[in-house]
Short mmCIF file of C-alpha atoms in Angstrom, two decimals:
data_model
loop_
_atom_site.label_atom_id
_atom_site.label_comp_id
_atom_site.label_asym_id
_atom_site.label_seq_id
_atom_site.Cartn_x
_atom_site.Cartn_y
_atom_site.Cartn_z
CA UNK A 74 74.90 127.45 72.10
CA UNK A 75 73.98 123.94 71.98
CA UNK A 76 73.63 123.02 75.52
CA UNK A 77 72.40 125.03 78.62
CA UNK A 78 74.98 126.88 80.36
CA UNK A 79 75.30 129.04 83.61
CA UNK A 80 77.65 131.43 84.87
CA UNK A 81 79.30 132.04 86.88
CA UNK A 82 80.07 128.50 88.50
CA UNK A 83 80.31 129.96 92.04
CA UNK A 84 79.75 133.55 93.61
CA UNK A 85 80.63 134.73 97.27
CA UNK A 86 78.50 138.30 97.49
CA UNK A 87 78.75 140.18 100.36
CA UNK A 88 75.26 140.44 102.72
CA UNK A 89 72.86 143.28 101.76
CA UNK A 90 74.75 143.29 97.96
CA UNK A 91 72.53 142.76 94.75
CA UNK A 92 73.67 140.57 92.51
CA UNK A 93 72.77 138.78 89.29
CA UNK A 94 73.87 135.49 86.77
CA UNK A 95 73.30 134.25 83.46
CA UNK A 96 71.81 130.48 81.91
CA UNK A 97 72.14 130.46 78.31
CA UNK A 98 70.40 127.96 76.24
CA UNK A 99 69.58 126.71 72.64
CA UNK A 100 67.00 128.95 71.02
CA UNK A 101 65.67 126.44 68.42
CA UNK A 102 63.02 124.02 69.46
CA UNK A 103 62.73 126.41 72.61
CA UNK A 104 59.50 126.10 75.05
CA UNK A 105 59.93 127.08 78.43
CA UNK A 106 62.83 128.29 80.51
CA UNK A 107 62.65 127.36 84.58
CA UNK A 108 64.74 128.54 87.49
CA UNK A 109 64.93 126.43 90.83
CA UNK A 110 66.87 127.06 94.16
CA UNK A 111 68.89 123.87 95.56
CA UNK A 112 69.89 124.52 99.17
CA UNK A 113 72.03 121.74 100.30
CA UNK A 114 70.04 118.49 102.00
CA UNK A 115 67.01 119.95 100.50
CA UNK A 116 64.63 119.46 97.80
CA UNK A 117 64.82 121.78 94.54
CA UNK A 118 62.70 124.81 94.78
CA UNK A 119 60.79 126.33 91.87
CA UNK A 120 61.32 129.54 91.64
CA UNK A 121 59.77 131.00 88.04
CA UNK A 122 58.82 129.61 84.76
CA UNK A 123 59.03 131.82 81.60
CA UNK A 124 57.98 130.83 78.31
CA UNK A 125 57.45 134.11 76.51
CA UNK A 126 60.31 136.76 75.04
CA UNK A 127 60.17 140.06 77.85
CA UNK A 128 58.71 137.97 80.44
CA UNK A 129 60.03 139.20 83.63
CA UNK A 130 59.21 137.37 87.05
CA UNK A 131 59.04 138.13 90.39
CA UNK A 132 59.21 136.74 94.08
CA UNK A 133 60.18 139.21 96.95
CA UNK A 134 63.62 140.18 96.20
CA UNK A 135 64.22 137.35 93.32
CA UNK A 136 63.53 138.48 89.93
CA UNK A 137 64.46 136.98 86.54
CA UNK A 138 63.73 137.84 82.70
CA UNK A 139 64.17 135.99 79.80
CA UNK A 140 65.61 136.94 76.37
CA UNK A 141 64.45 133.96 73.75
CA UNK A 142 65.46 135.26 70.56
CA UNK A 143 69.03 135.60 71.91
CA UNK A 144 68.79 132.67 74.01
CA UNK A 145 69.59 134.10 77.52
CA UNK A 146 67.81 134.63 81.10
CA UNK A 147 69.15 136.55 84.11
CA UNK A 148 68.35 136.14 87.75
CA UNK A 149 68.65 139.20 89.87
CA UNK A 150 68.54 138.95 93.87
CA UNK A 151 68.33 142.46 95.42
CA UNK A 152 69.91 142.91 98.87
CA UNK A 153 71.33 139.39 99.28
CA UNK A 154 70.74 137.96 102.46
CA UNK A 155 72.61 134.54 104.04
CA UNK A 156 69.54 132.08 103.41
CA UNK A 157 70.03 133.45 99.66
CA UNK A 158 73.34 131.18 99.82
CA UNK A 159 72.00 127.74 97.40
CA UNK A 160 72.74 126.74 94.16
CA UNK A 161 70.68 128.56 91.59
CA UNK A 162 69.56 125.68 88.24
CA UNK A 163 68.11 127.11 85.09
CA UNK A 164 66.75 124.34 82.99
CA UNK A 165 64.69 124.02 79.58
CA UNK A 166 62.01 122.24 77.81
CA UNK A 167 61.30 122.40 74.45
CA UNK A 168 57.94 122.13 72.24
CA UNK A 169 56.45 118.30 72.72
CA UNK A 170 59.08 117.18 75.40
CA UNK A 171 58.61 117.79 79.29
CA UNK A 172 61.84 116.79 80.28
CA UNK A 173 64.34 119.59 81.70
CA UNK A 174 67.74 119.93 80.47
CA UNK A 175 69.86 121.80 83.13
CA UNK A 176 72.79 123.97 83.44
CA UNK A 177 75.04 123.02 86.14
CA UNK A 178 74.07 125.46 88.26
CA UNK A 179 75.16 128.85 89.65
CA UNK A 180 76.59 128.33 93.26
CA UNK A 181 75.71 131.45 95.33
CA UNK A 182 77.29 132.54 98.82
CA UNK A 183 76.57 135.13 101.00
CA UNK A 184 79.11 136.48 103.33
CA UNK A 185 77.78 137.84 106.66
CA UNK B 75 50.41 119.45 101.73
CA UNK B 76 52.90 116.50 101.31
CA UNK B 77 55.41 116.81 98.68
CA UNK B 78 57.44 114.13 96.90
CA UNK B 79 59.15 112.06 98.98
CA UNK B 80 62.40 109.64 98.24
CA UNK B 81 63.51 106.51 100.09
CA UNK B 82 66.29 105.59 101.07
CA UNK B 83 67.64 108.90 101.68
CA UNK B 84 71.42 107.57 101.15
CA UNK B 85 72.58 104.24 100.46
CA UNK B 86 75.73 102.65 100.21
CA UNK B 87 75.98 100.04 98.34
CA UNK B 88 78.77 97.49 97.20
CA UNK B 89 79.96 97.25 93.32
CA UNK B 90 77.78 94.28 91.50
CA UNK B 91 74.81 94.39 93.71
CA UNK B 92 71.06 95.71 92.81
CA UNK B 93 69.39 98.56 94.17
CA UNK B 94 66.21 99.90 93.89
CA UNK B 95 65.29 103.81 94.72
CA UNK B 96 61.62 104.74 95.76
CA UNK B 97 59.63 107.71 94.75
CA UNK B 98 55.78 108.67 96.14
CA UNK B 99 55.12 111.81 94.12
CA UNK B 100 52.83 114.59 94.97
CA UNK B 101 48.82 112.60 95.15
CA UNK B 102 47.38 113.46 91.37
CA UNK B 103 49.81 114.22 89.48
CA UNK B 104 50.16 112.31 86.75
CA UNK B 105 53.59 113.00 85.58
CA UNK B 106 56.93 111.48 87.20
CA UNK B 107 60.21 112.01 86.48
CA UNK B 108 63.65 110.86 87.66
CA UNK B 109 67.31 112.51 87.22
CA UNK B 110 70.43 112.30 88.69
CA UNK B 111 73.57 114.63 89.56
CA UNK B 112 76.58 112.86 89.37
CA UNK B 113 79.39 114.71 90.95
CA UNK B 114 80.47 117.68 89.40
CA UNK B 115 77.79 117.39 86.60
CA UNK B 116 74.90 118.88 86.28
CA UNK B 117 71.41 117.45 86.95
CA UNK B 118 70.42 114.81 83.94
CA UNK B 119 67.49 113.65 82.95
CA UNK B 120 67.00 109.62 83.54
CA UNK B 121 63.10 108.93 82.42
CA UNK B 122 59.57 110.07 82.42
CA UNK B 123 56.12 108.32 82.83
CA UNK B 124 53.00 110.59 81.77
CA UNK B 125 49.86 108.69 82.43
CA UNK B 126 49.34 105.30 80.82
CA UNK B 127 51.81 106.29 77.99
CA UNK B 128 55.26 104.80 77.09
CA UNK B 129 57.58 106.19 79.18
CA UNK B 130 60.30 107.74 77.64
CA UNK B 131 63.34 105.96 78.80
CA UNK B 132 65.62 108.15 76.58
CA UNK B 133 67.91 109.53 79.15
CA UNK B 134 68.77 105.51 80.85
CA UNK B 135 72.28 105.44 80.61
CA UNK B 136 72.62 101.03 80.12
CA UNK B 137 70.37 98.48 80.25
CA UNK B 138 71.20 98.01 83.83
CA UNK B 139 68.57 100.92 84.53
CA UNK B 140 64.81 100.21 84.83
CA UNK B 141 61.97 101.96 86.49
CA UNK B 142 58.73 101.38 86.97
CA UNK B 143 55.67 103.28 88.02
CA UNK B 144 53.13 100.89 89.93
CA UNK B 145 49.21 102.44 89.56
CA UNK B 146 50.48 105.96 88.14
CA UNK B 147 51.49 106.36 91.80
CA UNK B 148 54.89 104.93 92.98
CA UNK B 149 58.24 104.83 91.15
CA UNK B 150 60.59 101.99 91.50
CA UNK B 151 64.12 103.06 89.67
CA UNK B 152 66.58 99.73 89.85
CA UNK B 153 69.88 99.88 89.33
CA UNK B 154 71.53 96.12 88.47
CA UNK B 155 75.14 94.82 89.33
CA UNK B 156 75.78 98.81 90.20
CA UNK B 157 79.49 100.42 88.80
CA UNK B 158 81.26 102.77 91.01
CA UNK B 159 80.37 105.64 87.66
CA UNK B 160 76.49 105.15 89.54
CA UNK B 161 77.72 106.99 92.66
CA UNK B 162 75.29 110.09 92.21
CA UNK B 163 72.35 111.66 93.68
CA UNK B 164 69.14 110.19 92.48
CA UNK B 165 65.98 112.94 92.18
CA UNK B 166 62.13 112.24 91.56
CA UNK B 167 59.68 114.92 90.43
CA UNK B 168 56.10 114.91 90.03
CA UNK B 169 53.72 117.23 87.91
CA UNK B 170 50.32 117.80 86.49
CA UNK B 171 50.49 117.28 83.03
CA UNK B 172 52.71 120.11 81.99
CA UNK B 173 53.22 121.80 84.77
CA UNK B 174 56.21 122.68 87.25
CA UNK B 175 58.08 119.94 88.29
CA UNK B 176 58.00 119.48 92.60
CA UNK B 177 61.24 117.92 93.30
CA UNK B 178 61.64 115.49 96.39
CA UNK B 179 65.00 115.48 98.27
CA UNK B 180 66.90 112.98 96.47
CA UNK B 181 68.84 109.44 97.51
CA UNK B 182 72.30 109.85 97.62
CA UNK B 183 73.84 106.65 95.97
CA UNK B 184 77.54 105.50 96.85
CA UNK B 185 78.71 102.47 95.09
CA UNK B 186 82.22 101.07 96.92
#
């Protein structure tokens, strides 16, 4: 993997479904991995920031874990509701540089 | 408390002409970033002012980008004689040190 990659691209999930996506990223040089929620018209949420191998994060029904030796994190959302519906960024930083490198993003819609 | 904020929040702008994009980040932090999204890419990193250090102007795609950061306050990014390729979505972010990056809403940019 040499960039940071998401899948899938888009998702349509029915309401009250779980459902879960991948970022994949560079392991070497590795320092931090950071998910944010981008609802259209509005700022970029922060949703968790993971630096260690096994760390698992939580926020109602968002959770997310992070894999760094294999160079992987999943976000879960449990019972999917229609203000889930955003566009779900995983990004990196690595050791001595702040800037993030994002994925293009998971696009996430819930069906009523 | 206030968040980062962007101005304008769209502009429209004719090919050849200067623009400049305005970012207030969050009061005390001392880190400021700006990105863009061009369509169908993901978000990029532009440049990145921490304190009274060099900012690192890695990610400035010509010479026709420039930013400044007045009092390690407010960000000035400039675009000169814009290209239709600068038609993206401008973001600013603001952090403590190395901390989470607080996103504001964005400018959308649309060079005719």
């Amino acid at each position: 993997i040499l960039n940071v990659e998401q899948s899938p691209q888009s998702l349509h999930v029915q309401e009250g479904d779980s459902t879960n996506f991948t970022c994949s990223f560079p392991s070497s040089n590795f320092y931090a991995l950071h998910w944010y929620r981008w609802e259209t018209a509005k700022s970029p949420e922060a949703l968790f920031v993971m630096t260690l191998n096994g760390d698992e994060k939580k926020k109602g029904q968002i959770s997310a874990t992070l894999n760094t030796k294999e160079g992987y994190s999943y976000l879960y959302i449990k019972g999917s509701q229609p203000e889930d519906s955003a566009t779900y960024l995983c990004a990196t930083t690595n050791f001595g540089n702040e800037k993030l490198t994002f994925g293009t993003g998971t696009r996430l819609t819930i069906i009523p | 408390g206030a968040g980062v904020s962007q101005s304008p929040s769209n502009k429209v702008t004719e090919k050849g002409k200067d623009v400049e994009l305005r970012c207030d980040p969050i009061s005390g932090h001392t880190a400021l970033y700006w990105y863009r999204q061009s369509l169908g890419q993901g978000l990029e990193f532009l440049i990145y002012f921490q304190g009274n250090s060099a900012p690192d102007k890695s990610g400035l795609p010509s010479d026709r980008f420039s930013a400044e950061r007045t009092g390690g306050s407010v960000s000035t990014l400039t675009i000169q004689r814009t290209q239709q390729e600068d038609s993206a979505v401008y973001l600013c972010a603001s952090s403590l040190s190395e901390g989470t990056q607080y996103f504001g809403p964005g400018t959308r940019l649309t060079v005719l």
